[in-house]
Amino acid sequence: MARDIDLHSISTAKTNEKAIAGRTSGLIENNETVTWRAKHLGFYQTHTSKIVDMEKPFRFTDYMLKGTFKSLHHQHLFEVKDNGTLMTDILEFESPFGFIGKLFNFFFLKNYMKNFIVERNEIIKKTAEL
């Protein structure tokens, strides 16, 4: 479900996130790209990611090819646990603008991104449990 483009759009409704290029529906696969358009921090932004590594059903990794960040790397890890699945996200990102970007990350963006991922994953979890 974490690879489902349509569910991603549902789980990010707060930011009006829509796939506008590349894979725009269904399950994204290894070596495919998706370009998202979403409203974050009051501005519409585009972000293009590519799935660069996938070992079904255990993990997949995407890298930002184009977007607002200086860099973004996102690992999605899955583990069978207590008759269910434990999903772990490892999100590494760097903002542009050098020292000012680092301050912005520390004081604001780190928590913003954490909350964004937690809210998205809660919707995925609820959908999976239906």
XYZ file of N, CA and C in Angstrom:
390
model
N 0.810 -1.190 0.000
C 0.000 0.000 0.000
C 0.860 1.264 0.000
N 2.062 1.184 0.515
C 2.949 2.346 0.535
C 3.406 2.720 -0.875
N 3.294 1.791 -1.832
C 3.683 2.048 -3.227
C 2.504 2.528 -4.072
N 1.316 2.577 -3.501
C 0.108 2.890 -4.254
C -0.033 4.402 -4.450
N 0.082 4.836 -5.684
C 0.016 6.260 -6.027
C -1.346 6.844 -5.642
N -2.416 6.099 -5.893
C -3.758 6.591 -5.587
C -3.955 6.756 -4.076
N -3.503 5.790 -3.297
C -3.603 5.887 -1.844
C -2.719 7.011 -1.319
N -1.575 7.219 -1.945
C -0.701 8.330 -1.552
C -1.459 9.653 -1.666
N -2.171 9.827 -2.770
C -2.946 11.066 -2.955
C -4.020 11.213 -1.883
N -4.667 10.113 -1.526
C -5.688 10.147 -0.473
C -5.043 10.485 0.871
N -3.896 9.873 1.150
C -3.251 10.049 2.457
C -2.583 11.414 2.613
N -2.461 12.154 1.526
C -1.853 13.488 1.585
C -2.852 14.562 1.143
N -4.125 14.300 1.379
C -5.180 15.235 0.966
C -4.990 16.620 1.574
N -4.425 16.691 2.782
C -4.204 17.989 3.433
C -3.334 18.914 2.587
N -2.415 18.336 1.818
C -1.513 19.140 0.988
C -1.912 19.108 -0.480
N -3.066 18.505 -0.767
C -3.582 18.431 -2.142
C -2.556 17.795 -3.091
N -1.881 16.769 -2.619
C -0.820 16.122 -3.391
C -1.412 15.272 -4.511
N -0.940 15.518 -5.720
C -1.405 14.799 -6.909
C -0.216 14.391 -7.761
N -0.287 13.172 -8.304
C 0.733 12.714 -9.261
C 0.416 13.334 -10.613
N 1.385 14.044 -11.197
C 1.137 14.768 -12.449
C 1.997 14.290 -13.613
N 2.982 13.450 -13.343
C 3.833 12.928 -14.418
C 4.491 11.637 -13.960
N 5.010 10.885 -14.939
C 5.578 9.575 -14.628
C 4.445 8.624 -14.292
N 4.644 7.784 -13.300
C 3.580 6.889 -12.837
C 2.562 7.753 -12.095
N 1.333 7.774 -12.562
C 0.315 8.629 -11.946
C -0.824 7.839 -11.306
N -0.768 6.509 -11.356
C -1.813 5.677 -10.773
C -1.261 4.279 -10.547
N -1.859 3.560 -9.618
C -1.451 2.179 -9.373
C -0.181 2.087 -8.548
N 0.452 0.910 -8.597
C 1.649 0.639 -7.799
C 2.907 1.047 -8.545
N 3.700 1.905 -7.928
C 4.970 2.302 -8.534
C 5.951 1.134 -8.417
N 6.762 0.971 -9.448
C 7.711 -0.143 -9.517
C 9.147 0.379 -9.534
N 10.086 -0.532 -9.421
C 11.503 -0.180 -9.455
C 11.843 0.534 -10.765
N 12.668 1.546 -10.671
C 13.146 2.370 -11.788
C 12.090 3.290 -12.385
N 10.904 3.351 -11.790
C 9.894 4.288 -12.264
C 10.009 5.604 -11.503
N 9.486 6.655 -12.143
C 9.460 7.972 -11.521
C 8.021 8.418 -11.316
N 7.860 9.364 -10.412
C 6.576 10.034 -10.211
C 6.887 11.493 -9.893
N 6.105 12.383 -10.482
C 6.202 13.799 -10.138
C 4.929 14.188 -9.410
N 5.122 14.753 -8.230
C 4.017 15.183 -7.379
C 3.909 16.694 -7.411
N 2.678 17.172 -7.311
C 2.421 18.596 -7.110
C 1.615 18.694 -5.830
N 2.090 19.541 -4.900
C 1.434 19.653 -3.595
C 1.663 21.038 -3.019
N 0.795 21.395 -2.088
C 0.926 22.674 -1.405
C 1.521 22.433 -0.024
N 2.769 22.864 0.135
C 3.471 22.774 1.408
C 3.908 24.164 1.818
N 3.689 24.487 3.070
C 4.112 25.768 3.640
C 3.552 26.955 2.856
N 2.338 26.762 2.316
C 1.653 27.842 1.627
C 1.985 28.007 0.159
N 2.869 27.160 -0.375
C 3.294 27.279 -1.765
C 3.105 25.953 -2.496
N 2.649 26.023 -3.749
C 2.610 24.820 -4.573
C 4.022 24.505 -5.036
N 4.375 23.240 -4.915
C 5.713 22.777 -5.260
C 5.599 21.490 -6.072
N 6.610 21.218 -6.880
C 6.685 19.926 -7.562
C 7.917 19.181 -7.061
N 7.785 17.874 -7.097
C 8.834 16.996 -6.566
C 8.832 15.725 -7.419
N 9.956 15.405 -8.025
C 10.077 14.191 -8.826
C 10.990 13.210 -8.109
N 10.477 11.997 -7.901
C 11.236 10.925 -7.254
C 11.354 9.736 -8.190
N 12.407 8.962 -7.973
C 12.612 7.718 -8.706
C 12.823 6.601 -7.700
N 12.168 5.465 -7.945
C 12.413 4.270 -7.133
C 13.736 3.680 -7.626
N 14.714 3.648 -6.736
C 16.061 3.222 -7.136
C 16.435 1.848 -6.604
N 15.611 1.323 -5.695
C 15.906 0.016 -5.115
C 14.590 -0.573 -4.618
N 14.375 -1.852 -4.911
C 13.160 -2.501 -4.439
C 13.422 -3.986 -4.246
N 13.078 -4.476 -3.071
C 13.092 -5.907 -2.801
C 11.737 -6.233 -2.177
N 10.808 -6.645 -3.034
C 9.449 -6.943 -2.579
C 9.469 -8.185 -1.696
N 8.758 -8.247 -0.644
C 7.925 -7.223 -0.009
C 8.629 -6.535 1.149
N 9.961 -6.504 1.137
C 10.721 -6.066 2.304
C 11.095 -4.584 2.323
N 11.338 -3.997 1.149
C 11.790 -2.606 1.154
C 11.726 -2.006 -0.238
N 11.665 -0.682 -0.249
C 11.933 0.076 -1.465
C 12.466 1.444 -1.066
N 13.213 2.040 -1.974
C 13.883 3.305 -1.704
C 13.655 4.250 -2.867
N 13.344 5.493 -2.540
C 13.237 6.502 -3.589
C 14.181 7.668 -3.304
N 14.632 8.281 -4.387
C 15.485 9.466 -4.350
C 14.801 10.594 -5.092
N 14.949 11.801 -4.596
C 14.449 12.969 -5.292
C 15.363 13.261 -6.479
N 14.765 13.409 -7.651
C 15.511 13.825 -8.839
C 15.442 15.338 -9.017
N 14.253 15.901 -8.766
C 14.043 17.350 -8.854
C 13.069 17.758 -7.765
N 13.312 18.931 -7.200
C 12.391 19.424 -6.191
C 12.989 20.523 -5.353
N 12.287 20.869 -4.303
C 12.665 21.982 -3.444
C 13.878 21.673 -2.578
N 14.034 20.437 -2.172
C 15.150 20.062 -1.307
C 16.464 20.058 -2.082
N 17.554 20.226 -1.350
C 18.873 20.033 -1.949
C 19.057 18.538 -2.231
N 18.584 17.704 -1.294
C 18.579 16.250 -1.500
C 17.496 15.635 -0.625
N 16.985 14.470 -1.081
C 15.996 13.732 -0.307
C 16.110 12.255 -0.679
N 16.203 11.429 0.336
C 16.366 9.976 0.210
C 15.388 9.348 1.189
N 14.525 8.444 0.713
C 13.460 7.891 1.556
C 13.439 6.372 1.426
N 13.725 5.692 2.521
C 13.662 4.231 2.574
C 12.363 3.819 3.256
N 11.712 2.817 2.694
C 10.489 2.241 3.246
C 10.822 0.779 3.557
N 10.794 0.419 4.833
C 11.172 -0.928 5.260
C 9.955 -1.622 5.861
N 9.787 -2.919 5.548
C 8.625 -3.683 6.004
C 9.092 -4.964 6.670
N 8.467 -5.265 7.819
C 8.851 -6.439 8.599
C 7.588 -7.082 9.174
N 7.491 -8.406 9.063
C 6.372 -9.125 9.669
C 6.570 -9.085 11.175
N 5.518 -8.667 11.869
C 5.620 -8.503 13.313
C 4.259 -8.736 13.954
N 4.181 -9.683 14.884
C 2.952 -9.910 15.657
C 1.710 -9.982 14.777
N 1.700 -10.871 13.809
C 0.555 -11.056 12.905
C 0.204 -9.806 12.110
N 1.164 -8.956 11.873
C 0.946 -7.745 11.083
C 2.233 -7.339 10.402
N 2.260 -6.128 9.935
C 3.438 -5.597 9.264
C 3.878 -4.320 9.957
N 5.164 -4.253 10.266
C 5.757 -3.036 10.805
C 6.415 -2.302 9.644
N 5.977 -1.074 9.408
C 6.571 -0.261 8.350
C 7.427 0.812 9.014
N 8.664 0.919 8.576
C 9.585 1.927 9.085
C 10.004 2.817 7.932
N 9.904 4.113 8.147
C 10.366 5.087 7.163
C 11.662 5.697 7.656
N 12.648 5.746 6.789
C 13.890 6.462 7.067
C 13.974 7.556 6.022
N 13.805 8.786 6.468
C 13.763 9.931 5.577
C 14.953 10.821 5.878
N 15.809 10.977 4.875
C 16.970 11.843 5.009
C 16.830 12.956 3.981
N 16.964 14.190 4.443
C 16.825 15.314 3.526
C 17.753 16.447 3.940
N 18.039 17.280 2.965
C 18.856 18.460 3.196
C 18.209 19.619 2.454
N 18.053 20.712 3.153
C 17.485 21.906 2.540
C 18.569 22.693 1.826
N 18.161 23.478 0.833
C 19.134 24.381 0.203
C 19.440 25.553 1.144
N 20.239 26.455 0.727
C 20.556 27.713 1.419
C 21.508 27.548 2.598
N 22.385 26.542 2.528
C 23.483 26.423 3.480
C 23.070 26.492 4.933
N 23.720 27.391 5.680
C 23.517 27.510 7.120
C 22.070 27.871 7.459
N 21.467 28.749 6.692
C 20.074 29.134 6.939
C 19.159 27.929 6.742
N 19.429 27.112 5.721
C 18.666 25.885 5.508
C 18.809 24.916 6.665
N 19.999 24.807 7.224
C 20.228 23.921 8.376
C 19.437 24.404 9.598
N 19.409 25.718 9.810
C 18.617 26.264 10.913
C 17.128 25.994 10.704
N 16.650 26.187 9.463
C 15.253 25.933 9.132
C 14.902 24.463 9.389
N 15.809 23.556 8.991
C 15.605 22.123 9.253
C 15.461 21.871 10.748
N 16.388 22.400 11.513
C 16.441 22.132 12.944
C 15.218 22.676 13.671
N 14.840 23.907 13.376
C 13.769 24.561 14.121
C 12.369 24.270 13.599
N 12.243 23.825 12.340
C 10.901 23.660 11.807
C 10.716 22.422 10.933
N 11.524 22.287 9.888
C 11.241 21.314 8.839
C 11.306 19.866 9.322
N 12.214 19.555 10.217
C 12.319 18.185 10.738
C 10.985 17.734 11.340
N 10.374 18.561 12.178
C 9.081 18.207 12.780
C 7.959 18.211 11.757
N 7.989 19.156 10.830
C 6.969 19.212 9.783
C 6.979 17.911 8.974
N 8.161 17.461 8.565
C 8.276 16.244 7.760
C 7.885 15.013 8.571
N 8.278 14.962 9.822
C 7.902 13.826 10.677
C 6.386 13.737 10.789
N 5.735 14.849 11.077
C 4.280 14.857 11.198
C 3.602 14.484 9.879
N 4.142 14.951 8.779
C 3.604 14.624 7.453
C 3.628 13.108 7.226
N 4.765 12.475 7.517
C 4.917 11.023 7.323
C 4.018 10.254 8.298
N 3.958 10.679 9.547
C 3.131 9.985 10.547
C 1.658 10.042 10.146
N 1.176 11.205 9.737
C -0.229 11.334 9.320
C -0.513 10.482 8.089
N 0.397 10.501 7.127
C 0.230 9.687 5.919
C 0.183 8.205 6.273
N 1.088 7.763 7.122
C 1.144 6.345 7.484
C -0.068 5.913 8.299
N -0.629 6.807 9.075
C -1.835 6.479 9.834
C -2.996 6.178 8.883
N -3.096 6.910 7.805
C -4.154 6.658 6.812
C -3.894 5.341 6.087
N -2.647 5.053 5.761
C -2.307 3.765 5.136
C -2.682 2.631 6.083
N -2.345 2.773 7.362
C -2.655 1.746 8.366
C -4.159 1.517 8.456
N -4.927 2.583 8.542
C -6.390 2.452 8.637
C -6.962 1.782 7.386
N -6.428 2.129 6.239
C -6.897 1.511 4.983
C -6.563 0.022 4.957
N -5.375 -0.335 5.408
C -4.955 -1.738 5.423
C -5.811 -2.574 6.368
N -6.293 -1.953 7.432
C -7.054 -2.681 8.446
C -8.539 -2.802 8.122
N -8.977 -2.187 7.029
C -10.396 -2.295 6.640
C -10.772 -3.709 6.267
